[in-house]
Coordinates of C-alpha atoms and ligand atoms in Angstrom, one line a residue:
Chain P
M159 CA 148.2 154.8 114.3
K160 CA 145.6 153.3 116.7
L161 CA 142.8 150.9 115.4
N162 CA 140.0 149.6 117.8
G163 CA 138.0 146.4 116.7
S164 CA 136.0 143.5 118.2
A165 CA 137.9 140.2 117.8
W166 CA 136.7 137.3 115.5
K167 CA 139.1 134.5 116.9
F168 CA 140.4 131.8 114.4
M169 CA 142.4 129.3 116.5
Q170 CA 143.2 126.9 113.7
E171 CA 146.9 127.0 112.5
D172 CA 148.0 127.1 108.8
I173 CA 144.8 129.0 107.2
S174 CA 145.8 129.3 103.6
T175 CA 145.0 131.9 101.4
D176 CA 142.7 129.5 99.6
L177 CA 140.7 128.9 102.7
I178 CA 140.5 132.7 103.4
R179 CA 139.2 133.1 100.0
G180 CA 138.2 130.1 97.4
K181 CA 139.6 130.5 94.0
A182 CA 135.8 129.9 92.9
W183 CA 135.0 133.7 94.2
S184 CA 138.1 135.3 93.0
H185 CA 136.4 136.9 89.9
L186 CA 133.9 138.8 92.1
P187 CA 133.9 142.3 93.4
P188 CA 135.8 142.9 96.6
Q189 CA 132.4 143.4 98.5
E190 CA 131.0 140.0 97.2
Q191 CA 134.3 138.3 97.8
G192 CA 134.0 139.5 101.4
A193 CA 130.6 137.4 101.9
H194 CA 132.9 134.3 101.2
C195 CA 135.8 135.4 103.7
L196 CA 137.0 132.2 105.6
E197 CA 133.6 130.4 105.2
E198 CA 135.3 127.2 104.7
V199 CA 136.6 127.8 108.4
D200 CA 133.6 129.5 110.0
A201 CA 130.4 129.6 107.7
T202 CA 128.7 132.2 110.2
F203 CA 131.7 134.5 110.2
A204 CA 131.2 136.7 107.1
A205 CA 127.5 137.3 107.5
Q206 CA 128.0 138.4 111.3
A207 CA 131.3 140.6 110.8
Q208 CA 130.7 144.2 111.2
P209 CA 133.0 146.7 109.6
G210 CA 136.3 147.5 111.6
D211 CA 136.3 144.1 113.3
F212 CA 139.6 142.2 113.8
I213 CA 140.4 138.8 112.9
V214 CA 142.5 137.2 115.4
A215 CA 144.3 134.0 114.1
G216 CA 146.7 131.3 114.9
K217 CA 149.9 130.4 113.4
N218 CA 150.9 130.9 109.6
F219 CA 147.7 132.4 108.8
G220 CA 147.8 133.5 105.0
C221 CA 150.1 130.7 104.1
G222 CA 150.0 129.1 101.0
S223 CA 150.0 130.7 97.1
S224 CA 150.1 134.6 96.8
T225 CA 146.7 134.7 95.5
A226 CA 145.0 138.1 96.3
A227 CA 143.1 136.7 99.4
H228 CA 143.4 139.8 101.1
V229 CA 140.9 141.2 98.7
A230 CA 138.0 139.3 100.4
V231 CA 139.2 140.5 103.9
I232 CA 139.3 144.0 102.9
G233 CA 135.8 143.6 101.1
L234 CA 134.2 142.4 104.2
G235 CA 135.6 145.5 105.9
I236 CA 138.1 144.3 108.2
G237 CA 140.2 146.5 110.1
A238 CA 143.1 144.5 111.0
V239 CA 144.3 140.9 110.9
I240 CA 146.4 140.0 114.1
A241 CA 147.8 136.4 114.1
E242 CA 150.3 134.5 116.1
S243 CA 152.4 134.3 112.7
L244 CA 151.5 135.1 109.3
G245 CA 152.4 134.0 105.7
K246 CA 154.8 136.0 104.1
L247 CA 153.0 137.0 100.9
F248 CA 149.9 137.9 102.7
V249 CA 151.7 140.6 104.8
T250 CA 153.0 142.3 101.6
N251 CA 150.0 141.7 99.4
A252 CA 148.0 143.2 102.4
A253 CA 149.9 146.0 103.0
S254 CA 150.1 146.7 99.0
A255 CA 146.5 147.1 99.5
G256 CA 145.8 148.9 102.6
L257 CA 145.3 146.1 105.2
W258 CA 147.4 146.0 108.5
A259 CA 148.4 142.2 108.7
V260 CA 150.5 142.1 112.2
S261 CA 152.0 139.1 113.7
C262 CA 151.7 139.1 117.7
P263 CA 153.0 135.7 119.3
G264 CA 150.7 135.0 122.3
I265 CA 147.5 136.8 120.7
I266 CA 145.3 133.5 120.6
A267 CA 145.6 133.0 124.3
F268 CA 145.4 136.6 125.3
T269 CA 141.9 137.3 123.4
N270 CA 138.8 135.8 123.8
A271 CA 136.3 136.0 121.0
G272 CA 134.3 139.3 120.9
D273 CA 137.0 141.2 123.1
K274 CA 137.3 144.8 122.1
L275 CA 141.0 145.1 121.0
E276 CA 143.1 148.4 120.6
L277 CA 146.3 148.0 117.8
D278 CA 148.8 150.7 118.5
T279 CA 151.2 150.7 115.4
A280 CA 153.0 153.5 116.9
S281 CA 154.1 151.5 120.3
W282 CA 153.6 148.2 118.6
Q283 CA 151.3 146.6 121.2
V284 CA 147.9 145.4 121.4
R285 CA 145.8 146.5 124.3
N286 CA 142.9 144.2 125.3
L287 CA 140.1 146.7 126.4
S288 CA 137.8 144.1 127.6
T289 CA 140.6 142.7 130.1
G290 CA 142.6 145.6 130.2
Q291 CA 145.9 143.5 129.6
L292 CA 148.6 144.6 127.0
I293 CA 150.7 142.5 124.6
A294 CA 153.6 143.2 122.2
A295 CA 153.0 142.8 118.6
K296 CA 156.0 142.4 115.9
P297 CA 156.7 146.0 114.3
L298 CA 156.3 146.0 110.6
P299 CA 159.1 148.1 108.6
T300 CA 158.3 151.7 108.5
F301 CA 157.8 151.8 104.9
L302 CA 155.2 149.1 104.8
C303 CA 153.6 151.1 107.6
E304 CA 153.4 154.3 105.8
M305 CA 152.2 152.6 102.6
I306 CA 149.1 150.9 104.7
E307 CA 148.4 154.4 106.4
L308 CA 148.1 155.9 103.2
G309 CA 145.8 153.0 102.0
G310 CA 147.8 151.0 99.9
E311 CA 151.1 150.9 97.4
K312 CA 149.8 153.4 94.9
N313 CA 148.9 156.0 97.3
Y314 CA 152.3 155.4 98.8
L315 CA 153.9 155.7 95.3
R316 CA 152.1 158.9 94.9
A317 CA 153.6 160.1 98.0
R318 CA 156.9 159.1 97.5
L319 CA 157.2 160.6 93.8
A320 CA 155.9 163.8 95.3
R321 CA 158.8 163.6 97.8
E322 CA 161.4 162.5 95.5
S323 CA 160.4 165.4 92.6
A324 CA 160.4 168.0 95.6
G325 CA 164.0 166.5 96.1
Chain B
M150 CA 178.2 139.8 114.2
A151 CA 176.7 136.8 113.0
G152 CA 177.6 134.9 110.1
M153 CA 175.9 135.7 106.6
H154 CA 174.3 133.4 103.8
A155 CA 175.2 134.5 100.1
L156 CA 171.7 134.9 99.7
Q157 CA 171.5 137.5 102.5
K158 CA 174.9 139.1 101.3
M159 CA 173.4 139.6 97.9
I160 CA 170.5 141.5 99.3
A161 CA 172.7 143.5 101.6
A162 CA 174.8 144.5 98.4
R163 CA 171.7 145.6 96.3
A164 CA 170.2 147.6 99.3
Q165 CA 169.1 151.1 98.5
P166 CA 170.8 152.7 100.6
A167 CA 173.8 150.4 100.7
R168 CA 174.6 148.4 103.7
A169 CA 177.2 145.8 105.1
F170 CA 174.6 143.6 107.0
A171 CA 171.5 142.1 106.4
A172 CA 169.8 139.9 109.3
A173 CA 167.1 137.2 108.7
G174 CA 163.7 138.9 109.2
E175 CA 164.9 142.3 108.1
F176 CA 163.2 144.3 105.2
V177 CA 165.2 145.7 103.1
E178 CA 164.5 147.8 100.0
I179 CA 166.6 146.8 96.8
E180 CA 166.9 147.6 93.2
P181 CA 166.8 144.3 91.7
D182 CA 169.1 143.5 88.9
I183 CA 166.4 141.9 86.6
F184 CA 162.6 142.5 86.6
S185 CA 161.3 139.4 84.6
V186 CA 157.6 139.7 83.6
I187 CA 155.1 137.9 81.6
V188 CA 153.5 138.6 78.2
S189 CA 150.3 137.9 80.1
F190 CA 146.6 136.5 79.0
N191 CA 145.0 139.2 81.4
A192 CA 144.1 142.5 79.7
T193 CA 142.2 143.7 82.6
E194 CA 145.4 143.6 84.5
A195 CA 147.5 145.4 81.6
R196 CA 144.6 148.3 81.5
N197 CA 144.7 148.7 85.3
L198 CA 148.6 148.8 85.2
V199 CA 148.5 151.7 82.7
A200 CA 145.6 153.8 84.3
N201 CA 147.5 153.5 87.5
L202 CA 150.8 154.8 86.2
T203 CA 149.2 157.3 84.1
D204 CA 147.3 158.6 87.6
L205 CA 150.7 158.6 89.1
G206 CA 152.5 160.6 86.3
V207 CA 154.9 158.0 85.6
R208 CA 156.1 158.4 81.9
N209 CA 159.4 156.5 81.9
L210 CA 160.1 153.4 83.9
P211 CA 162.9 153.9 85.9
I212 CA 164.7 150.6 85.3
K213 CA 163.1 149.7 82.1
H214 CA 166.5 148.5 80.7
K215 CA 166.4 146.1 83.5
I216 CA 163.1 144.7 82.7
I217 CA 162.4 142.0 80.6
A218 CA 159.3 140.4 79.2
F219 CA 158.6 137.0 78.1
S220 CA 156.1 135.5 76.2
D221 CA 156.2 131.8 77.5
H222 CA 152.7 131.2 78.9
G223 CA 150.2 129.9 76.3
S224 CA 152.3 131.5 73.3
P225 CA 151.6 131.9 70.5
A226 CA 148.0 132.8 71.6
P227 CA 145.8 130.0 71.5
S228 CA 142.6 131.7 71.7
A229 CA 141.1 135.1 70.8
N230 CA 141.0 136.3 74.4
A231 CA 144.7 135.2 75.0
A232 CA 145.5 137.1 71.9
E233 CA 144.2 140.3 73.2
G234 CA 145.7 140.1 76.3
H235 CA 148.9 139.5 74.8
K236 CA 148.5 142.4 72.6
L237 CA 148.0 144.9 75.3
W238 CA 151.0 143.7 77.1
R239 CA 153.2 143.6 74.1
D240 CA 152.1 147.3 73.3
F241 CA 152.6 148.5 77.0
Y242 CA 156.2 146.9 77.0
R243 CA 157.2 148.2 73.6
A244 CA 155.6 151.9 74.4
H245 CA 158.1 151.8 77.3
G246 CA 161.1 150.3 75.8
V247 CA 161.1 147.2 77.7
E248 CA 162.3 144.2 75.7
V249 CA 159.7 141.5 74.6
V250 CA 161.5 137.9 74.3
D251 CA 158.6 136.8 72.1
G252 CA 157.1 133.4 71.5
G253 CA 159.2 130.4 70.8
A254 CA 162.0 131.9 72.5
G255 CA 161.3 129.8 75.7
I256 CA 160.5 129.7 79.5
S257 CA 161.6 132.8 81.3
H258 CA 163.6 130.5 84.0
L259 CA 165.9 128.9 81.2
V260 CA 166.2 131.9 78.6
L261 CA 167.4 134.2 81.7
V262 CA 170.6 132.3 82.5
E263 CA 171.1 130.7 78.8
R264 CA 171.4 133.9 77.6
G265 CA 173.6 135.4 80.5
I266 CA 171.0 137.9 81.0
A267 CA 171.2 136.8 84.7
G268 CA 174.4 136.0 86.4
P269 CA 175.6 134.9 89.9
G270 CA 174.9 137.4 92.6
D271 CA 172.2 138.9 90.7
I272 CA 168.8 139.4 92.3
V273 CA 166.2 138.3 89.7
I274 CA 162.7 139.4 90.5
N275 CA 160.3 137.1 88.3
Q276 CA 156.6 137.8 87.7
D277 CA 156.5 134.0 87.7
S278 CA 156.5 131.6 90.6
H279 CA 159.5 129.6 89.6
A280 CA 161.9 132.3 90.0
P281 CA 164.2 130.1 92.3
T282 CA 165.5 128.0 89.4
V283 CA 168.4 130.6 88.8
G284 CA 169.5 129.7 92.3
A285 CA 171.5 127.0 90.5
I286 CA 174.2 129.8 89.1
G287 CA 174.1 131.3 92.6
A288 CA 171.6 134.0 91.7
F289 CA 169.0 135.2 93.9
G290 CA 165.5 134.7 92.5
T291 CA 162.5 135.5 93.8
S292 CA 158.6 135.8 92.9
L293 CA 156.6 138.8 93.7
G294 CA 154.0 139.2 96.4
G295 CA 152.8 143.0 96.3
G296 CA 154.9 145.4 94.9
R297 CA 154.7 145.0 91.4
M298 CA 153.5 148.9 90.8
M299 CA 156.6 150.0 93.1
L300 CA 158.9 148.1 90.5
Y301 CA 157.4 150.0 87.3
A302 CA 156.9 153.4 89.1
L303 CA 160.2 153.5 91.3
G304 CA 162.2 150.5 90.0
R305 CA 162.4 149.4 93.8
Y306 CA 161.3 146.1 95.7
W307 CA 161.5 145.2 99.1
I308 CA 162.6 142.0 100.5
E309 CA 162.4 140.2 103.7
V310 CA 165.9 139.0 104.3
P311 CA 165.3 135.2 104.6
Q312 CA 166.8 132.3 107.1
V313 CA 168.2 129.2 105.0
V314 CA 167.2 125.8 105.0
R315 CA 170.1 123.2 103.6
V316 CA 169.5 120.2 102.1
K317 CA 172.7 118.0 101.7
L318 CA 172.2 115.3 99.2
E319 CA 175.0 112.5 99.4
G320 CA 175.8 109.5 97.4
R321 CA 175.6 108.2 93.8
L322 CA 172.3 107.6 92.1
R323 CA 171.1 104.1 90.8
P324 CA 170.7 103.5 87.2
G325 CA 167.4 104.6 86.1
V326 CA 167.0 107.5 88.5
F327 CA 167.6 111.2 87.9
G328 CA 168.2 114.3 89.4
R329 CA 164.5 115.0 88.8
D330 CA 163.5 112.0 91.1
V331 CA 166.2 113.8 93.8
A332 CA 163.8 116.7 93.3
L333 CA 160.7 114.8 93.9
H334 CA 162.1 113.1 96.7
V335 CA 163.3 116.2 98.6
N336 CA 160.0 117.8 98.1
G337 CA 158.1 114.5 99.6
V338 CA 160.5 114.6 102.8
L339 CA 160.3 118.5 103.2
G340 CA 156.5 118.8 102.2
Q341 CA 155.0 121.8 100.8
Q342 CA 156.0 124.0 103.9
G343 CA 159.5 122.6 104.2
A344 CA 161.3 125.9 103.6
L345 CA 158.2 128.3 103.6
G346 CA 159.3 131.8 103.4
M347 CA 163.1 130.6 103.5
G348 CA 166.0 130.1 101.5
L349 CA 166.8 126.6 100.2
E350 CA 170.4 125.8 99.6
F351 CA 171.1 122.3 97.9
A352 CA 174.7 120.7 98.7
G353 CA 176.3 117.6 99.1
S354 CA 178.3 115.3 96.9
Y355 CA 175.6 114.5 94.6
V356 CA 175.1 118.3 93.9
D357 CA 178.9 118.6 93.3
E358 CA 178.7 116.0 90.9
A359 CA 175.2 116.9 89.1
S360 CA 175.1 118.8 85.7
M361 CA 174.2 122.2 85.4
D362 CA 170.6 120.9 83.9
M363 CA 170.1 118.7 87.0
R364 CA 171.0 121.5 89.5
F365 CA 168.3 123.8 87.8
T366 CA 165.9 120.9 88.2
L367 CA 166.6 120.6 91.8
C368 CA 166.5 124.5 92.3
N369 CA 163.2 124.8 90.2
M370 CA 161.4 122.7 92.8
G371 CA 162.3 125.1 95.7
T372 CA 158.8 127.0 95.2
E373 CA 156.9 123.6 95.6
M374 CA 158.8 123.8 99.1
G375 CA 157.7 127.3 99.9
A376 CA 161.3 128.7 99.4
V377 CA 161.2 132.3 98.5
S378 CA 164.6 131.5 96.6
S379 CA 166.9 128.4 95.9
Y380 CA 170.7 128.4 96.1
I381 CA 173.9 126.3 94.7
Q382 CA 177.2 127.6 95.7
P383 CA 178.8 128.3 92.2
D384 CA 181.7 126.0 91.5
A385 CA 184.3 125.3 88.5
R386 CA 181.3 123.6 86.9
T387 CA 179.2 126.4 86.9
L388 CA 181.6 128.8 86.1
A389 CA 182.5 126.8 82.6
W390 CA 178.9 126.5 81.9
L391 CA 178.5 130.3 82.3
Q392 CA 181.7 131.0 80.5
P393 CA 180.2 131.0 77.0
R394 CA 176.9 132.6 78.2
C395 CA 177.3 135.4 80.8
K396 CA 179.6 138.1 79.3
K397 CA 178.8 140.8 81.9
P398 CA 180.6 140.9 85.1
F399 CA 179.6 139.1 88.0
T400 CA 179.9 138.4 91.8
V401 CA 180.1 135.2 93.6
F402 CA 179.1 135.2 97.2
E403 CA 180.0 132.9 99.8
T404 CA 178.2 132.0 102.9
D405 CA 180.1 132.9 106.1
H406 CA 181.5 129.4 107.8
D407 CA 179.7 130.5 110.9
F408 CA 176.3 130.9 109.3
A409 CA 173.7 129.2 111.4
Y410 CA 171.3 127.6 108.9
E411 CA 167.7 127.1 110.1
S412 CA 167.9 123.4 109.6
T413 CA 170.0 120.7 107.6
H414 CA 168.7 117.7 106.2
V415 CA 170.7 115.1 104.9
I416 CA 169.3 112.6 102.3
D417 CA 171.0 109.5 100.6
V418 CA 170.4 109.6 96.9
A419 CA 171.6 106.3 96.4
A420 CA 168.7 105.1 98.3
I421 CA 166.2 106.2 96.3
E422 CA 163.9 104.7 93.4
P423 CA 162.3 106.5 90.5
Q424 CA 159.7 108.8 92.4
V425 CA 156.5 109.9 91.3
A426 CA 154.0 112.5 92.8
V427 CA 150.6 111.1 92.7
P428 CA 147.4 113.4 92.7
H429 CA 146.8 116.0 93.6
A430 CA 149.8 117.0 95.8
C431 CA 153.4 117.6 94.8
D432 CA 154.8 116.5 98.3
D433 CA 152.5 113.3 98.1
V434 CA 155.9 111.2 96.7
K435 CA 156.0 107.3 96.3
P436 CA 158.7 105.1 94.5
V437 CA 157.4 104.1 90.8
S438 CA 156.8 100.5 92.1
V439 CA 153.8 101.4 93.9
V440 CA 151.9 102.9 91.1
A441 CA 153.5 101.1 88.2
G442 CA 150.7 99.7 85.7
R443 CA 148.3 102.8 86.3
H444 CA 146.7 103.5 82.9
I445 CA 147.6 106.8 81.4
D446 CA 146.5 108.9 78.5
Q447 CA 149.0 111.4 78.2
A448 CA 152.8 111.7 78.9
Y449 CA 154.1 115.3 79.0
L450 CA 158.0 116.0 78.9
G451 CA 158.7 119.7 79.3
S452 CA 158.7 122.7 81.5
C453 CA 160.8 125.0 83.5
A454 CA 161.8 122.0 85.9
S455 CA 162.8 119.3 83.3
G456 CA 162.5 120.8 79.9
R457 CA 166.4 121.0 79.1
L458 CA 168.7 119.3 76.7
E459 CA 169.8 116.1 79.0
D460 CA 166.0 115.4 79.6
I461 CA 165.4 115.5 75.8
A462 CA 168.7 113.5 75.4
T463 CA 167.6 110.8 78.1
A464 CA 164.1 110.4 76.6
A465 CA 165.6 109.9 73.1
A466 CA 168.2 107.5 74.2
M467 CA 165.3 105.6 75.9
I468 CA 162.8 105.6 72.7
K469 CA 165.1 105.2 69.9
G470 CA 164.0 102.2 68.1
R471 CA 160.6 101.9 70.0
K472 CA 157.1 103.4 69.5
V473 CA 154.9 105.5 71.8
H474 CA 152.0 103.3 73.0
P475 CA 149.1 103.8 70.2
D476 CA 146.8 104.6 73.2
V477 CA 148.9 107.5 74.3
R478 CA 149.9 111.1 73.3
L479 CA 153.7 111.8 74.2
I480 CA 154.1 115.6 73.8
V481 CA 157.9 116.8 74.1
T482 CA 158.2 120.6 74.8
P483 CA 161.7 122.0 74.9
G484 CA 162.0 124.6 77.2
S485 CA 163.9 127.1 75.2
R486 CA 164.9 127.3 71.5
E487 CA 168.5 126.8 72.4
V488 CA 167.4 123.3 73.7
L489 CA 165.2 122.8 70.7
M490 CA 168.2 123.4 68.3
A491 CA 170.7 121.7 70.1
A492 CA 168.3 118.3 70.5
T493 CA 167.9 118.9 66.6
K494 CA 171.2 118.8 66.1
A495 CA 171.8 115.9 68.0
G496 CA 169.5 114.0 66.1
Y497 CA 166.9 113.8 69.3
I498 CA 164.0 115.4 67.6
D499 CA 163.9 112.9 65.1
T500 CA 164.4 109.9 67.0
L501 CA 161.1 111.4 68.8
H502 CA 159.5 111.8 65.6
E503 CA 160.0 108.3 64.4
A504 CA 158.9 107.0 67.6
N505 CA 155.4 109.3 67.0
A506 CA 156.0 111.8 69.9
I507 CA 154.4 115.0 69.4
V508 CA 157.2 117.9 69.5
T509 CA 156.3 121.3 69.8
N510 CA 157.8 125.0 69.7
A511 CA 159.5 125.9 73.0
N512 CA 157.1 127.6 75.9
C513 CA 155.4 126.8 79.0
G514 CA 153.4 124.0 76.8
A515 CA 150.9 121.6 78.6
C516 CA 152.1 122.7 82.2
P517 CA 149.5 125.5 83.1
G518 CA 146.7 123.9 81.2
I519 CA 146.1 126.8 79.1
H520 CA 148.1 125.5 75.9
G521 CA 148.2 122.4 73.7
G522 CA 147.8 119.0 75.5
I523 CA 144.8 120.1 77.9
L524 CA 143.0 117.2 79.4
A525 CA 139.6 116.0 79.4
P526 CA 137.7 115.1 82.6
G527 CA 138.7 111.2 83.7
E528 CA 141.9 111.4 81.6
V529 CA 145.2 110.8 83.4
A530 CA 148.6 112.2 82.5
I531 CA 152.2 111.6 83.6
S532 CA 154.0 114.8 83.5
T533 CA 157.5 116.2 84.2
S534 CA 156.1 119.4 84.8
T535 CA 156.0 121.4 88.0
R536 CA 152.6 120.7 89.9
N537 CA 149.8 118.4 90.2
N538 CA 147.2 120.4 91.5
K539 CA 143.7 119.5 90.8
G540 CA 142.5 120.6 87.7
R541 CA 146.0 122.2 86.6
M542 CA 146.0 120.6 83.2
G543 CA 142.4 120.2 82.7
R544 CA 139.4 119.9 85.0
G545 CA 138.4 116.4 86.5
A546 CA 142.2 115.1 85.0
E547 CA 144.6 113.5 87.3
I548 CA 148.3 114.3 87.1
Y549 CA 151.3 112.3 88.4
L550 CA 154.8 114.1 88.3
A551 CA 157.6 112.0 87.3
S552 CA 161.2 112.0 85.7
P553 CA 161.5 112.5 82.0
A554 CA 162.9 108.9 81.9
T555 CA 159.7 107.7 83.9
V556 CA 157.4 109.4 81.5
V557 CA 158.9 108.1 78.6
A558 CA 158.9 104.7 80.0
S559 CA 155.4 105.2 80.7
A560 CA 154.6 106.5 77.0
I561 CA 156.0 103.2 75.5
A562 CA 154.1 101.0 78.0
G563 CA 150.9 103.0 77.9
C564 CA 150.8 102.8 81.8
I565 CA 153.0 104.2 84.3
A566 CA 156.1 102.0 84.3
N567 CA 159.8 102.0 85.7
P568 CA 162.3 103.4 83.2
G569 CA 164.9 100.8 84.4
D570 CA 163.1 98.5 82.1
Y571 CA 163.9 100.3 79.2
L572 CA 167.2 101.7 79.3
Ligands
SF4_56 S1 156.6 125.7 82.9 FE1 155.0 125.6 83.9 S2 155.8 126.0 86.0 FE2 157.4 126.8 84.6 S3 156.8 129.0 84.2 FE3 155.7 127.6 82.6 S4 153.8 127.4 83.5 FE4 155.0 128.1 85.5

């Protein structure tokens, strides 16, 4: 699958799930949580991000507790998260909710803020449409890809149950 | 082929389909041996889960015989809201034939091993975050991050095969220093991300000589260092402890000699003083002498880190013939009914009553800040519980984490005190 989006760059390392979405907002509906997404790191980001934009982040993005910070990222309409590396629970929590969170060592140097990127999850490459360059991303396991492509854990289970009952 | 760690072998053994090898970083789909869940407060979550499973047409949970529900957090219900949540979850579990271990039985991490529900080599998925505790018997205990619906609907879960950090604890402890001090010290040395996303193995001469109670305490704190699972290689002591408890067949896995650990930390435990983690981080750890004299309002002995018989025995021995300071509340919450019964038989509970301690039923108690022992703003507690995050035991309060001995010494003194003065 191919996704296109403009890059928002967060160079800082170790952006925890609590920084992605403050605990104080966890009770809000997803869209309202989105308005607070990463506000502690960049106060203007949530107001300016457009649906489909990418978050390009430094090492260990989404570290910390398994709190559902991905809900704010999805609520804001972000198309994909591409980071130097990612917190493990963030990756699987995001996949459960249908969000691509992909590790891509070198992505920070490869990307300028505002660049148009294309994430190809078949070839596991990111193309920078603004510079014409290509970089390799780390593949996710097939079942997680299917889960994300179908929109999350529930749709994935629906498909698997149908497959398994068909034999 | 590179050598494998015992934790990695457990994943390979439970893989669906089965496989001989599992390398760090691979995602593997497994069927767990046990899926431990919570009779929770959250009514909305229960309603959503029921609606989702109905939507998916799931009428029978494929691994219902492997699911076990614990009423340990805030149990029995401390409020009407909590009671509503508890009721919905109990109804859900019972409707599906899932065993509910109800209030008073104790904390999942203790009961799973005491009753032999979990054995060595088992993969135990626990909805609660201190799942690594069961690593002390050589099981793979890990917490959920996504995938809950998959466990209910398909009985499957995915695990990313972890790399493993080893902590070698060498030497003998000084008087007044206990396993919990070692755990706090390790947390201070490694930091909150010291084993992030990895397995955390404890080894060395201290571990070889440590009791099972202290081994559970060590493994429990893996969570606070970011570990997905803790591990201690089972030995004769483990097997002797398991013998009257775990009646099912189990497998003791061993790490290959050529397994390459991510890193190895060697720590001399003989050099450690009693340790205290100061507010508001579990890895901000200092020797007790640095904070001694700090006023406290409450002292808490309990939790899945330190709610075992040896912890209560230490407390009773220290407080015998003494009294809790009149300005302090000392709350003692045994981690399980088994612990409470054994402590009663041994006379420890009488000793605690005579000293004016408050002894509660077995559960998570004051640890998560939702049951008896909530702190007021400005109050200070010293506690054997797992975490001292801001606000955990009450908004605007401060939590110091320490061993049972330091907590009891402080309860007697009315301020943070060195247990060495009360032995
Ligand atoms: S005792 Fe505390 S840390 Fe342990 S399971 Fe209960 S609430 Fe969690």
